[in-house]
Amino acid sequence: MLIREATADDWPAIWPFLHEIVAAGETYSWDRDTTEERAHALWFKPAPGRVFVAVDPDGTVLGTAESHPNQSGGGSHVANAGFMVDPRHSGRGVARALCAHVLDQARADGYRAMQFNAVVETNHRAVALWQTFGFEVLTTVPEAFHHPDKGYVGLHVMYRKL
Amino acid sequence: MLIREATADDWPAIWPFLHEIVAAGETYSWDRDTTEERAHALWFKPAPGRVFVAVDPDGTVLGTAESHPNQSGGGSHVANAGFMVDPRHSGRGVARALCAHVLDQARADGYRAMQFNAVVETNHRAVALWQTFGFEVLTTVPEAFHHPDKGYVGLHVMYRKL
């Protein structure tokens, strides 16, 4: 598996699984009917935002990640990141490989920490994975996410220094 | 003092003090050189975002507030809000009046809670005011804000149910 910067040409391979994940409404606090145009704008943020893809040797896109400053101005030294893995390729360590790469790049870019603002607490696999990377749950905002099956659940604020 | 919905005509009265507050870089994690066009877009968010102004009897704009969903999709039942008071009119209870109004409106709009993601911990007056309105500090993200005088300080995540 190779992790590289995404190009505009990668979007047609990203959109189908990104759309599937967003439409499911279980892990991302995006509108479930987010349009392709809006999704592209949300994922491909302007610089210093970065987008990565994980690809297998035949070039198949397995997953994607994006990173950007969590706040502007005086808060721009803390990065935020998002990860989407094609469900057809889960269990192969794609998220882990993307996370390791995003952390390395964020450190190289001079960020001092990384923060996730809204990790759905029932997304146990993601929470456990970020914890193996040293992220801690700073707080859980109660009932801040309406899960389609589980009702109101908490959103973790997760954080680690770089 | 009257609190009312802002109109496009209010922007010329808002921009000078909003610009002053943003340029000072002490309380908002916005770029300090945010342009007027960008500031307008950040403050006047699309519906269901709302913008309010506090005006005195002669029509002078004393301060402004905005509210919007803190997240989209499954997180859209939690509101976020921002407040800017003209420093020339501080100490008159403008922020307090705006906050009371924003909370009432958010409740009427069906939000279940309100969250502030990035309250600069050295902004003691604001923190104390939100606490009188029942907001609690859920966590303080360490060194997440670079204050022009005080260096790296924390950002509070503050929250209350509605």
mmCIF file of N, CA and C in Angstrom, chain A residues 94-141:
data_model
loop_
_atom_site.group_PDB
_atom_site.id
_atom_site.type_symbol
_atom_site.label_atom_id
_atom_site.label_comp_id
_atom_site.label_asym_id
_atom_site.label_seq_id
_atom_site.Cartn_x
_atom_site.Cartn_y
_atom_site.Cartn_z
ATOM 1 N N VAL A 94 -5.648 0.217 6.383
ATOM 2 C CA VAL A 94 -5.612 1.445 5.581
ATOM 3 C C VAL A 94 -5.671 2.686 6.467
ATOM 4 N N ALA A 95 -6.592 2.690 7.417
ATOM 5 C CA ALA A 95 -6.726 3.855 8.296
ATOM 6 C C ALA A 95 -5.452 4.056 9.119
ATOM 7 N N ARG A 96 -4.893 2.963 9.562
ATOM 8 C CA ARG A 96 -3.660 3.046 10.350
ATOM 9 C C ARG A 96 -2.523 3.655 9.516
ATOM 10 N N ALA A 97 -2.394 3.188 8.288
ATOM 11 C CA ALA A 97 -1.330 3.710 7.419
ATOM 12 C C ALA A 97 -1.559 5.189 7.105
ATOM 13 N N LEU A 98 -2.825 5.550 6.857
ATOM 14 C CA LEU A 98 -3.137 6.959 6.580
ATOM 15 C C LEU A 98 -2.849 7.821 7.800
ATOM 16 N N CYS A 99 -3.223 7.346 8.972
ATOM 17 C CA CYS A 99 -3.030 8.134 10.187
ATOM 18 C C CYS A 99 -1.543 8.357 10.453
ATOM 19 N N ALA A 100 -0.747 7.300 10.299
ATOM 20 C CA ALA A 100 0.698 7.443 10.523
ATOM 21 C C ALA A 100 1.275 8.494 9.572
ATOM 22 N N HIS A 101 0.824 8.456 8.322
ATOM 23 C CA HIS A 101 1.340 9.395 7.328
ATOM 24 C C HIS A 101 0.910 10.835 7.632
ATOM 25 N N VAL A 102 -0.352 10.984 7.988
ATOM 26 C CA VAL A 102 -0.878 12.326 8.288
ATOM 27 C C VAL A 102 -0.164 12.930 9.490
ATOM 28 N N LEU A 103 0.098 12.116 10.496
ATOM 29 C CA LEU A 103 0.814 12.615 11.679
ATOM 30 C C LEU A 103 2.233 13.044 11.307
ATOM 31 N N ASP A 104 2.920 12.223 10.516
ATOM 32 C CA ASP A 104 4.288 12.579 10.101
ATOM 33 C C ASP A 104 4.292 13.876 9.305
ATOM 34 N N GLN A 105 3.344 13.982 8.367
ATOM 35 C CA GLN A 105 3.297 15.178 7.525
ATOM 36 C C GLN A 105 2.955 16.419 8.357
ATOM 37 N N ALA A 106 2.041 16.260 9.301
ATOM 38 C CA ALA A 106 1.639 17.396 10.132
ATOM 39 C C ALA A 106 2.828 17.886 10.973
ATOM 40 N N ARG A 107 3.584 16.935 11.470
ATOM 41 C CA ARG A 107 4.787 17.288 12.245
ATOM 42 C C ARG A 107 5.775 18.030 11.341
ATOM 43 N N ALA A 108 5.964 17.489 10.140
ATOM 44 C CA ALA A 108 6.891 18.123 9.189
ATOM 45 C C ALA A 108 6.407 19.524 8.801
ATOM 46 N N ASP A 109 5.096 19.702 8.769
ATOM 47 C CA ASP A 109 4.541 21.010 8.399
ATOM 48 C C ASP A 109 4.590 22.017 9.549
ATOM 49 N N GLY A 110 5.024 21.571 10.719
ATOM 50 C CA GLY A 110 5.202 22.495 11.828
ATOM 51 C C GLY A 110 4.034 22.599 12.785
ATOM 52 N N TYR A 111 3.013 21.786 12.574
ATOM 53 C CA TYR A 111 1.921 21.787 13.564
ATOM 54 C C TYR A 111 2.460 21.289 14.906
ATOM 55 N N ARG A 112 1.880 21.767 15.986
ATOM 56 C CA ARG A 112 2.323 21.378 17.326
ATOM 57 C C ARG A 112 1.436 20.313 17.971
ATOM 58 N N ALA A 113 0.246 20.114 17.413
ATOM 59 C CA ALA A 113 -0.694 19.143 17.984
ATOM 60 C C ALA A 113 -1.729 18.803 16.927
ATOM 61 N N MET A 114 -2.490 17.743 17.182
ATOM 62 C CA MET A 114 -3.611 17.399 16.309
ATOM 63 C C MET A 114 -4.848 17.178 17.164
ATOM 64 N N GLN A 115 -5.967 17.690 16.691
ATOM 65 C CA GLN A 115 -7.219 17.615 17.438
ATOM 66 C C GLN A 115 -8.326 17.131 16.514
ATOM 67 N N PHE A 116 -9.144 16.210 17.015
ATOM 68 C CA PHE A 116 -10.380 15.822 16.331
ATOM 69 C C PHE A 116 -11.525 16.385 17.174
ATOM 70 N N ASN A 117 -12.437 17.102 16.548
ATOM 71 C CA ASN A 117 -13.493 17.792 17.296
ATOM 72 C C ASN A 117 -14.738 16.961 17.541
ATOM 73 N N ALA A 118 -14.933 15.942 16.718
ATOM 74 C CA ALA A 118 -16.258 15.316 16.724
ATOM 75 C C ALA A 118 -16.153 13.845 16.321
ATOM 76 N N VAL A 119 -15.533 13.047 17.188
ATOM 77 C CA VAL A 119 -15.428 11.612 16.920
ATOM 78 C C VAL A 119 -16.639 10.928 17.565
ATOM 79 N N VAL A 120 -17.468 10.325 16.748
ATOM 80 C CA VAL A 120 -18.687 9.685 17.267
ATOM 81 C C VAL A 120 -18.284 8.553 18.215
ATOM 82 N N GLU A 121 -18.794 8.600 19.428
ATOM 83 C CA GLU A 121 -18.286 7.674 20.456
ATOM 84 C C GLU A 121 -18.599 6.216 20.148
ATOM 85 N N THR A 122 -19.615 5.978 19.304
ATOM 86 C CA THR A 122 -19.929 4.596 18.938
ATOM 87 C C THR A 122 -19.060 4.077 17.792
ATOM 88 N N ASN A 123 -18.190 4.935 17.271
ATOM 89 C CA ASN A 123 -17.252 4.521 16.217
ATOM 90 C C ASN A 123 -16.026 3.912 16.908
ATOM 91 N N HIS A 124 -16.276 2.768 17.554
ATOM 92 C CA HIS A 124 -15.285 2.200 18.473
ATOM 93 C C HIS A 124 -13.952 1.885 17.794
ATOM 94 N N ARG A 125 -14.029 1.392 16.555
ATOM 95 C CA ARG A 125 -12.782 1.049 15.864
ATOM 96 C C ARG A 125 -11.909 2.271 15.659
ATOM 97 N N ALA A 126 -12.536 3.361 15.244
ATOM 98 C CA ALA A 126 -11.757 4.578 15.022
ATOM 99 C C ALA A 126 -11.191 5.096 16.342
ATOM 100 N N VAL A 127 -12.021 5.129 17.368
ATOM 101 C CA VAL A 127 -11.564 5.642 18.669
ATOM 102 C C VAL A 127 -10.370 4.823 19.158
ATOM 103 N N ALA A 128 -10.488 3.498 19.053
ATOM 104 C CA ALA A 128 -9.401 2.626 19.518
ATOM 105 C C ALA A 128 -8.138 2.844 18.688
ATOM 106 N N LEU A 129 -8.317 3.032 17.377
ATOM 107 C CA LEU A 129 -7.149 3.241 16.526
ATOM 108 C C LEU A 129 -6.438 4.545 16.888
ATOM 109 N N TRP A 130 -7.216 5.630 17.042
ATOM 110 C CA TRP A 130 -6.571 6.909 17.392
ATOM 111 C C TRP A 130 -5.868 6.788 18.743
ATOM 112 N N GLN A 131 -6.451 6.024 19.643
ATOM 113 C CA GLN A 131 -5.801 5.857 20.953
ATOM 114 C C GLN A 131 -4.461 5.137 20.818
ATOM 115 N N THR A 132 -4.371 4.167 19.909
ATOM 116 C CA THR A 132 -3.064 3.503 19.728
ATOM 117 C C THR A 132 -2.027 4.481 19.194
ATOM 118 N N PHE A 133 -2.500 5.551 18.542
ATOM 119 C CA PHE A 133 -1.585 6.585 18.050
ATOM 120 C C PHE A 133 -1.335 7.674 19.098
ATOM 121 N N GLY A 134 -1.817 7.483 20.301
ATOM 122 C CA GLY A 134 -1.518 8.438 21.355
ATOM 123 C C GLY A 134 -2.558 9.527 21.548
ATOM 124 N N PHE A 135 -3.644 9.471 20.807
ATOM 125 C CA PHE A 135 -4.706 10.456 21.039
ATOM 126 C C PHE A 135 -5.440 10.113 22.326
ATOM 127 N N GLU A 136 -5.780 11.163 23.091
ATOM 128 C CA GLU A 136 -6.625 10.952 24.254
ATOM 129 C C GLU A 136 -7.958 11.647 24.059
ATOM 130 N N VAL A 137 -8.964 11.113 24.714
ATOM 131 C CA VAL A 137 -10.277 11.762 24.731
ATOM 132 C C VAL A 137 -10.215 12.859 25.788
ATOM 133 N N LEU A 138 -10.256 14.118 25.346
ATOM 134 C CA LEU A 138 -10.220 15.232 26.309
ATOM 135 C C LEU A 138 -11.579 15.405 26.974
ATOM 136 N N THR A 139 -12.634 15.239 26.198
ATOM 137 C CA THR A 139 -13.985 15.298 26.746
ATOM 138 C C THR A 139 -14.917 14.633 25.752
ATOM 139 N N THR A 140 -16.108 14.327 26.212
ATOM 140 C CA THR A 140 -17.144 13.782 25.340
ATOM 141 C C THR A 140 -18.353 14.696 25.454
ATOM 142 N N VAL A 141 -18.679 15.376 24.386
ATOM 143 C CA VAL A 141 -19.825 16.286 24.426
ATOM 144 C C VAL A 141 -21.086 15.421 24.426
#
